[in-house]
Amino acid sequence: MKEHSVVFAGDYAYIRQIETALKSLCYHNSHVKVYIFNQDIPKEWFSALRPKLQQMGGDLVDVKMLGSQFQMNWSNKLPHINHMTFARYFIPDFVEEDKVLYLDSDLVVTADLTPLFEMDLGDNYLAAAASCFGAGIGFNAGVLLIDNKKWRAEAVRQKLVELTDREHQHVSEGDQSILNMLFQDSYIPLDYCYNFQIGFDSGAALHGHEFIFDIPLEPLPAILHYLSPDKPWNTYSVGRLREIWWHYHLMEWSTITEKWRQAGLAYPVAVYQPVMTCVTLTNSWCLEKIDYLVQALPKVHFYIAAYT
């Protein structure tokens, strides 16, 4: 079965939400290779969860965005969103697959996403759903099916960074505004079922968009996106389907792996066995060319020691 690639981005303060989204994805989808873009999530978390995805034919990749090139010190006027929202710009630098699904962490998956993964993007850079069911501006960037091959070939990351450098102080929705500026005429509209922005309930009520409450919730949309500050994990929230988020949040990983085992999926856990071990002792945090060595020698285990 073909493996599909998914990217999440966030920091350790958002680990509950990341893991909830991940559990919901894995409950309904096997053979997913998941990249977590982060700067501070401990390796122990990845060590604990990676075998679970491997049992389902997938994998979990820890993408540490460290270094001055990943500071992402751009202004963002949405207080419930932090700088890691800009991490999606760097997908071509870390993800090797030609097509990738980016997902925000404030959502849950409720269905098999194979039809979404297999969507033909044609000559477009991505597919995305309209912001707030058409009541917003452009598309919502919380669910993006990305032509990563096209992004790499056309240096999209550099274009996004340069555009953000120029415009970040003048836009209202951070990276979402930037993505809309660059791709406004080159994306495919997604059906709302793949980014049902249930978190807009409070905004819809406030601004008189009553039509949103007439959109059927049965069958349940494939992706429920709890955007806005009105989150289901808050002590109090007014949006619908709060209980769905809590269902996946409280779900045990054993429930997920057992479901796939009963379906005949029980892959062995990959055990890392290096062909060589190298040790280096350094007096500086700046170990020249270590990134090149690690990428060029993936089967070599490096121990780096320093005086402390």
C-alpha positions as a Markdown table, in Angstrom:
| # | Residue | x | y | z |
|---|---|---|---|---|
| 1 | Met | 0.0 | 0.0 | 0.0 |
| 2 | Lys | 1.3 | 3.5 | -0.9 |
| 3 | Glu | 2.6 | 5.6 | 2.0 |
| 4 | His | 1.2 | 9.1 | 2.3 |
| 5 | Ser | 3.1 | 12.0 | 3.8 |
| 6 | Val | 1.7 | 14.4 | 6.4 |
| 7 | Val | 3.2 | 17.5 | 8.1 |
| 8 | Phe | 2.3 | 19.0 | 11.4 |
| 9 | Ala | 4.1 | 22.0 | 13.0 |
| 10 | Gly | 4.2 | 23.2 | 16.6 |
| 11 | Asp | 6.0 | 23.5 | 19.8 |
| 12 | Tyr | 6.1 | 21.6 | 23.1 |
| 13 | Ala | 3.4 | 23.9 | 24.6 |
| 14 | Tyr | 1.0 | 22.5 | 22.0 |
| 15 | Ile | 2.0 | 18.8 | 22.4 |
| 16 | Arg | -1.5 | 17.8 | 23.6 |
| 17 | Gln | -3.1 | 19.2 | 20.5 |
| 18 | Ile | -0.4 | 17.8 | 18.2 |
| 19 | Glu | -0.9 | 14.3 | 19.6 |
| 20 | Thr | -4.7 | 14.5 | 19.5 |
| 21 | Ala | -4.6 | 15.4 | 15.8 |
| 22 | Leu | -2.0 | 12.6 | 15.2 |
| 23 | Lys | -4.2 | 10.0 | 17.0 |
| 24 | Ser | -7.2 | 11.0 | 15.0 |
| 25 | Leu | -5.2 | 10.8 | 11.7 |
| 26 | Cys | -3.8 | 7.3 | 12.6 |
| 27 | Tyr | -7.1 | 5.9 | 13.8 |
| 28 | His | -8.6 | 6.4 | 10.3 |
| 29 | Asn | -5.4 | 6.2 | 8.1 |
| 30 | Ser | -2.6 | 3.6 | 8.0 |
| 31 | His | 0.6 | 3.9 | 6.0 |
| 32 | Val | 1.2 | 7.6 | 6.9 |
| 33 | Lys | 4.7 | 9.1 | 7.2 |
| 34 | Val | 4.3 | 12.0 | 9.6 |
| 35 | Tyr | 6.8 | 14.8 | 9.9 |
| 36 | Ile | 6.5 | 17.0 | 13.0 |
| 37 | Phe | 8.2 | 20.4 | 12.4 |
| 38 | Asn | 9.3 | 21.7 | 15.8 |
| 39 | Gln | 12.1 | 23.3 | 17.8 |
| 40 | Asp | 11.6 | 21.9 | 21.3 |
| 41 | Ile | 9.7 | 18.7 | 21.5 |
| 42 | Pro | 11.8 | 16.2 | 23.5 |
| 43 | Lys | 13.2 | 13.1 | 21.6 |
| 44 | Glu | 11.5 | 10.8 | 24.2 |
| 45 | Trp | 8.1 | 11.7 | 22.9 |
| 46 | Phe | 9.2 | 10.7 | 19.4 |
| 47 | Ser | 10.8 | 7.5 | 20.7 |
| 48 | Ala | 7.6 | 6.5 | 22.4 |
| 49 | Leu | 5.3 | 7.2 | 19.4 |
| 50 | Arg | 7.3 | 6.3 | 16.4 |
| 51 | Pro | 6.9 | 2.5 | 17.0 |
| 52 | Lys | 3.2 | 2.9 | 17.1 |
| 53 | Leu | 3.1 | 4.5 | 13.6 |
| 54 | Gln | 5.5 | 1.9 | 12.3 |
| 55 | Gln | 3.2 | -0.9 | 13.4 |
| 56 | Met | 0.6 | 0.7 | 11.1 |
| 57 | Gly | 3.0 | 0.8 | 8.1 |
| 58 | Gly | 3.9 | 4.4 | 8.7 |
| 59 | Asp | 6.6 | 6.4 | 10.3 |
| 60 | Leu | 7.2 | 9.5 | 12.5 |
| 61 | Val | 10.0 | 12.0 | 11.7 |
| 62 | Asp | 11.3 | 14.6 | 14.2 |
| 63 | Val | 12.2 | 17.7 | 12.1 |
| 64 | Lys | 14.1 | 20.0 | 14.4 |
| 65 | Met | 14.1 | 23.6 | 13.0 |
| 66 | Leu | 17.2 | 25.0 | 14.7 |
| 67 | Gly | 19.5 | 27.7 | 13.5 |
| 68 | Ser | 19.2 | 31.3 | 12.6 |
| 69 | Gln | 17.5 | 30.5 | 9.3 |
| 70 | Phe | 14.5 | 29.2 | 11.2 |
| 71 | Gln | 14.0 | 32.1 | 13.6 |
| 72 | Met | 10.8 | 33.1 | 11.9 |
| 73 | Asn | 10.7 | 36.5 | 13.7 |
| 74 | Trp | 7.8 | 37.8 | 11.7 |
| 75 | Ser | 4.9 | 39.7 | 13.2 |
| 76 | Asn | 1.6 | 37.9 | 13.6 |
| 77 | Lys | -1.6 | 39.7 | 14.6 |
| 78 | Leu | -3.5 | 36.6 | 15.7 |
| 79 | Pro | -2.7 | 36.1 | 19.4 |
| 80 | His | -3.7 | 32.4 | 19.5 |
| 81 | Ile | -1.1 | 31.5 | 16.8 |
| 82 | Asn | 2.7 | 31.5 | 17.3 |
| 83 | His | 5.7 | 31.7 | 15.1 |
| 84 | Met | 5.7 | 27.9 | 14.2 |
| 85 | Thr | 2.8 | 28.6 | 11.9 |
| 86 | Phe | 5.4 | 29.9 | 9.4 |
| 87 | Ala | 7.2 | 26.5 | 9.5 |
| 88 | Arg | 5.1 | 25.2 | 6.6 |
| 89 | Tyr | 7.2 | 27.4 | 4.3 |
| 90 | Phe | 10.1 | 25.0 | 4.8 |
| 91 | Ile | 8.4 | 21.8 | 3.8 |
| 92 | Pro | 10.4 | 21.5 | 0.6 |
| 93 | Asp | 13.7 | 21.6 | 2.6 |
| 94 | Phe | 12.8 | 18.6 | 4.8 |
| 95 | Val | 10.1 | 16.5 | 3.1 |
| 96 | Glu | 11.3 | 14.2 | 0.3 |
| 97 | Glu | 8.0 | 13.1 | -1.1 |
| 98 | Asp | 6.5 | 14.9 | -4.1 |
| 99 | Lys | 3.0 | 15.4 | -2.6 |
| 100 | Val | 2.4 | 16.2 | 1.1 |
| 101 | Leu | -0.6 | 17.1 | 3.2 |
| 102 | Tyr | -0.1 | 19.9 | 5.7 |
| 103 | Leu | -2.4 | 19.9 | 8.7 |
| 104 | Asp | -2.8 | 22.4 | 11.5 |
| 105 | Ser | -2.7 | 20.9 | 15.0 |
| 106 | Asp | -6.0 | 22.3 | 16.1 |
| 107 | Leu | -8.0 | 19.8 | 14.1 |
| 108 | Val | -9.1 | 16.2 | 14.1 |
| 109 | Val | -9.5 | 13.7 | 11.3 |
| 110 | Thr | -12.6 | 11.6 | 11.3 |
| 111 | Ala | -12.3 | 9.6 | 8.1 |
| 112 | Asp | -10.1 | 7.9 | 5.5 |
| 113 | Leu | -8.2 | 10.6 | 3.6 |
| 114 | Thr | -7.2 | 8.5 | 0.7 |
| 115 | Pro | -9.4 | 10.5 | -1.8 |
| 116 | Leu | -7.8 | 13.7 | -0.6 |
| 117 | Phe | -4.2 | 12.3 | -0.9 |
| 118 | Glu | -5.0 | 11.0 | -4.5 |
| 119 | Met | -6.4 | 14.3 | -5.7 |
| 120 | Asp | -4.8 | 15.5 | -9.0 |
| 121 | Leu | -3.4 | 19.0 | -8.5 |
| 122 | Gly | -2.8 | 19.5 | -12.2 |
| 123 | Asp | -0.5 | 22.5 | -12.6 |
| 124 | Asn | -1.5 | 24.1 | -9.3 |
| 125 | Tyr | 0.7 | 24.6 | -6.3 |
| 126 | Leu | -1.8 | 23.4 | -3.7 |
| 127 | Ala | -5.4 | 22.6 | -2.8 |
| 128 | Ala | -7.2 | 24.4 | 0.0 |
| 129 | Ala | -10.7 | 25.2 | 1.2 |
| 130 | Ala | -12.3 | 28.7 | 1.2 |
| 131 | Ser | -11.8 | 30.6 | 4.4 |
| 132 | Cys | -14.7 | 30.4 | 6.8 |
| 133 | Phe | -17.0 | 28.9 | 4.2 |
| 134 | Gly | -16.5 | 31.9 | 1.9 |
| 135 | Ala | -17.1 | 34.5 | 4.6 |
| 136 | Gly | -13.4 | 35.0 | 5.0 |
| 137 | Ile | -10.7 | 36.2 | 2.5 |
| 138 | Gly | -9.2 | 33.6 | 0.1 |
| 139 | Phe | -8.4 | 30.1 | 1.4 |
| 140 | Asn | -7.8 | 28.8 | 4.8 |
| 141 | Ala | -4.2 | 27.5 | 5.3 |
| 142 | Gly | -5.0 | 25.0 | 8.0 |
| 143 | Val | -5.3 | 22.1 | 5.5 |
| 144 | Leu | -3.1 | 22.2 | 2.4 |
| 145 | Leu | -2.5 | 19.5 | -0.1 |
| 146 | Ile | 0.9 | 20.6 | -1.5 |
| 147 | Asp | 2.7 | 19.8 | -4.8 |
| 148 | Asn | 6.0 | 19.5 | -3.1 |
| 149 | Lys | 7.9 | 18.7 | -6.3 |
| 150 | Lys | 6.6 | 22.0 | -7.8 |
| 151 | Trp | 7.5 | 23.9 | -4.6 |
| 152 | Arg | 11.1 | 22.6 | -4.7 |
| 153 | Ala | 11.5 | 23.1 | -8.5 |
| 154 | Glu | 10.3 | 26.7 | -8.3 |
| 155 | Ala | 12.0 | 27.8 | -5.0 |
| 156 | Val | 8.6 | 28.5 | -3.4 |
| 157 | Arg | 10.2 | 28.6 | 0.1 |
| 158 | Gln | 12.4 | 31.5 | -0.9 |
| 159 | Lys | 9.5 | 33.3 | -2.5 |
| 160 | Leu | 7.4 | 32.9 | 0.7 |
| 161 | Val | 10.3 | 34.1 | 2.9 |
| 162 | Glu | 11.0 | 37.1 | 0.8 |
| 163 | Leu | 7.3 | 38.0 | 0.5 |
| 164 | Thr | 6.9 | 37.7 | 4.3 |
| 165 | Asp | 9.9 | 39.9 | 4.9 |
| 166 | Arg | 8.2 | 42.6 | 2.9 |
| 167 | Glu | 4.6 | 42.2 | 3.9 |
| 168 | His | 4.4 | 40.7 | 7.4 |
| 169 | Gln | 3.6 | 44.0 | 9.1 |
| 170 | His | 0.9 | 44.8 | 6.7 |
| 171 | Val | -1.2 | 41.6 | 6.6 |
| 172 | Ser | -3.9 | 40.6 | 9.1 |
| 173 | Glu | -3.6 | 36.8 | 9.1 |
| 174 | Gly | 0.1 | 36.1 | 9.2 |
| 175 | Asp | 1.3 | 33.3 | 6.9 |
| 176 | Gln | -2.2 | 32.6 | 5.7 |
| 177 | Ser | -2.3 | 36.1 | 4.1 |
| 178 | Ile | 1.1 | 35.6 | 2.6 |
| 179 | Leu | 0.1 | 32.2 | 1.1 |
| 180 | Asn | -3.0 | 33.7 | -0.4 |
| 181 | Met | -1.0 | 36.5 | -1.9 |
| 182 | Leu | 1.4 | 34.1 | -3.6 |
| 183 | Phe | -1.1 | 31.4 | -4.7 |
| 184 | Gln | -4.4 | 33.3 | -5.2 |
| 185 | Asp | -4.7 | 32.2 | -8.8 |
| 186 | Ser | -2.9 | 28.8 | -8.6 |
| 187 | Tyr | -4.8 | 26.6 | -6.2 |
| 188 | Ile | -7.6 | 24.1 | -6.4 |
| 189 | Pro | -10.6 | 24.7 | -4.1 |
| 190 | Leu | -11.1 | 21.8 | -1.6 |
| 191 | Asp | -14.5 | 20.6 | -0.5 |
| 192 | Tyr | -15.4 | 21.8 | 2.9 |
| 193 | Cys | -15.5 | 18.3 | 4.2 |
| 194 | Tyr | -11.7 | 18.3 | 4.1 |
| 195 | Asn | -11.5 | 21.5 | 6.2 |
| 196 | Phe | -14.7 | 22.0 | 8.0 |
| 197 | Gln | -13.9 | 25.1 | 10.0 |
| 198 | Ile | -16.2 | 24.4 | 13.0 |
| 199 | Gly | -14.1 | 26.8 | 15.0 |
| 200 | Phe | -15.8 | 29.7 | 13.1 |
| 201 | Asp | -19.1 | 29.1 | 15.0 |
| 202 | Ser | -18.5 | 32.0 | 17.4 |
| 203 | Gly | -17.5 | 34.3 | 14.6 |
| 204 | Ala | -20.5 | 33.2 | 12.4 |
| 205 | Ala | -22.9 | 33.9 | 15.2 |
| 206 | Leu | -21.3 | 37.3 | 16.0 |
| 207 | His | -21.3 | 38.5 | 12.4 |
| 208 | Gly | -24.6 | 37.1 | 11.3 |
| 209 | His | -23.5 | 34.3 | 9.0 |
| 210 | Glu | -26.4 | 32.1 | 9.9 |
| 211 | Phe | -26.1 | 29.9 | 6.8 |
| 212 | Ile | -23.1 | 28.2 | 8.4 |
| 213 | Phe | -25.3 | 26.5 | 10.9 |
| 214 | Asp | -27.5 | 25.1 | 8.1 |
| 215 | Ile | -24.5 | 23.1 | 6.6 |
| 216 | Pro | -25.1 | 19.4 | 7.5 |
| 217 | Leu | -22.8 | 17.7 | 10.0 |
| 218 | Glu | -24.0 | 14.3 | 9.0 |
| 219 | Pro | -22.1 | 12.4 | 7.8 |
| 220 | Leu | -19.3 | 14.0 | 9.9 |
| 221 | Pro | -16.8 | 16.0 | 7.8 |
| 222 | Ala | -13.5 | 14.2 | 7.3 |
| 223 | Ile | -11.5 | 17.0 | 8.9 |
| 224 | Leu | -12.9 | 19.2 | 11.7 |
| 225 | His | -10.8 | 22.4 | 12.1 |
| 226 | Tyr | -11.2 | 24.2 | 15.5 |
| 227 | Leu | -9.8 | 27.5 | 14.3 |
| 228 | Ser | -10.2 | 30.8 | 16.2 |
| 229 | Pro | -9.5 | 31.2 | 20.0 |
| 230 | Asp | -12.7 | 29.3 | 20.8 |
| 231 | Lys | -11.0 | 26.0 | 21.3 |
| 232 | Pro | -12.6 | 22.7 | 22.5 |
| 233 | Trp | -9.8 | 22.2 | 25.1 |
| 234 | Asn | -10.6 | 25.5 | 26.8 |
| 235 | Thr | -12.5 | 25.2 | 30.1 |
| 236 | Tyr | -15.4 | 26.9 | 28.3 |
| 237 | Ser | -16.2 | 27.1 | 24.6 |
| 238 | Val | -19.3 | 27.8 | 22.6 |
| 239 | Gly | -18.5 | 26.0 | 19.3 |
| 240 | Arg | -20.1 | 22.8 | 18.2 |
| 241 | Leu | -18.5 | 19.3 | 18.3 |
| 242 | Arg | -16.3 | 20.0 | 21.2 |
| 243 | Glu | -16.9 | 16.3 | 22.2 |
| 244 | Ile | -15.3 | 15.0 | 19.0 |
| 245 | Trp | -12.0 | 16.6 | 19.9 |
| 246 | Trp | -12.2 | 15.1 | 23.4 |
| 247 | His | -13.0 | 11.7 | 22.0 |
| 248 | Tyr | -9.7 | 11.5 | 20.2 |
| 249 | His | -7.8 | 13.3 | 22.9 |
| 250 | Leu | -8.8 | 10.6 | 25.4 |
| 251 | Met | -8.3 | 7.7 | 23.0 |
| 252 | Glu | -5.5 | 5.3 | 24.0 |
| 253 | Trp | -2.8 | 4.5 | 21.4 |
| 254 | Ser | -3.5 | 0.8 | 22.1 |
| 255 | Thr | -7.0 | 1.3 | 20.7 |
| 256 | Ile | -5.6 | 2.6 | 17.4 |
| 257 | Thr | -2.9 | -0.1 | 17.0 |
| 258 | Glu | -5.4 | -2.9 | 17.9 |
| 259 | Lys | -7.8 | -1.6 | 15.3 |
| 260 | Trp | -5.2 | -2.0 | 12.6 |
| 261 | Arg | -4.0 | -5.3 | 14.0 |
| 262 | Gln | -7.5 | -6.7 | 13.6 |
| 263 | Ala | -7.6 | -5.4 | 10.1 |
| 264 | Gly | -4.4 | -7.4 | 9.3 |
| 265 | Leu | -1.9 | -4.7 | 9.7 |
| 266 | Ala | 0.9 | -5.5 | 12.1 |
| 267 | Tyr | 4.2 | -4.4 | 10.8 |
| 268 | Pro | 7.5 | -5.0 | 12.7 |
| 269 | Val | 9.0 | -2.0 | 14.4 |
| 270 | Ala | 12.2 | -0.8 | 12.7 |
| 271 | Val | 15.2 | -1.1 | 14.9 |
| 272 | Tyr | 18.0 | 1.3 | 14.1 |
| 273 | Gln | 21.3 | -0.5 | 13.6 |
| 274 | Pro | 24.2 | 1.8 | 12.5 |
| 275 | Val | 26.9 | 0.4 | 10.4 |
| 276 | Met | 29.5 | 2.5 | 12.2 |
| 277 | Thr | 29.7 | 4.6 | 15.3 |
| 278 | Cys | 31.8 | 7.8 | 15.5 |
| 279 | Val | 32.6 | 10.0 | 18.5 |
| 280 | Thr | 33.9 | 13.6 | 18.4 |
| 281 | Leu | 34.9 | 15.9 | 21.2 |
| 282 | Thr | 34.4 | 19.6 | 20.6 |
| 283 | Asn | 34.9 | 22.9 | 22.5 |
| 284 | Ser | 32.3 | 24.7 | 20.3 |
| 285 | Trp | 28.6 | 24.4 | 19.6 |
| 286 | Cys | 29.5 | 25.2 | 16.0 |
| 287 | Leu | 30.6 | 21.9 | 14.6 |
| 288 | Glu | 31.5 | 22.6 | 11.0 |
| 289 | Lys | 29.8 | 20.5 | 8.3 |
| 290 | Ile | 28.1 | 18.2 | 10.8 |
| 291 | Asp | 24.8 | 18.7 | 9.0 |
| 292 | Tyr | 26.5 | 17.6 | 5.7 |
| 293 | Leu | 28.0 | 14.5 | 7.4 |
| 294 | Val | 24.8 | 13.4 | 9.0 |
| 295 | Gln | 22.9 | 13.7 | 5.7 |
| 296 | Ala | 25.6 | 12.1 | 3.7 |
| 297 | Leu | 26.1 | 9.2 | 6.1 |
| 298 | Pro | 22.6 | 8.2 | 7.3 |
| 299 | Lys | 23.7 | 4.8 | 8.6 |
| 300 | Val | 26.5 | 6.2 | 10.8 |
| 301 | His | 25.7 | 7.0 | 14.4 |
| 302 | Phe | 27.4 | 10.2 | 15.6 |
| 303 | Tyr | 28.1 | 10.9 | 19.3 |
| 304 | Ile | 29.0 | 14.5 | 19.9 |
| 305 | Ala | 30.6 | 15.3 | 23.3 |
| 306 | Ala | 31.5 | 18.7 | 24.7 |
| 307 | Tyr | 33.0 | 20.0 | 27.9 |
| 308 | Thr | 30.3 | 21.4 | 30.2 |
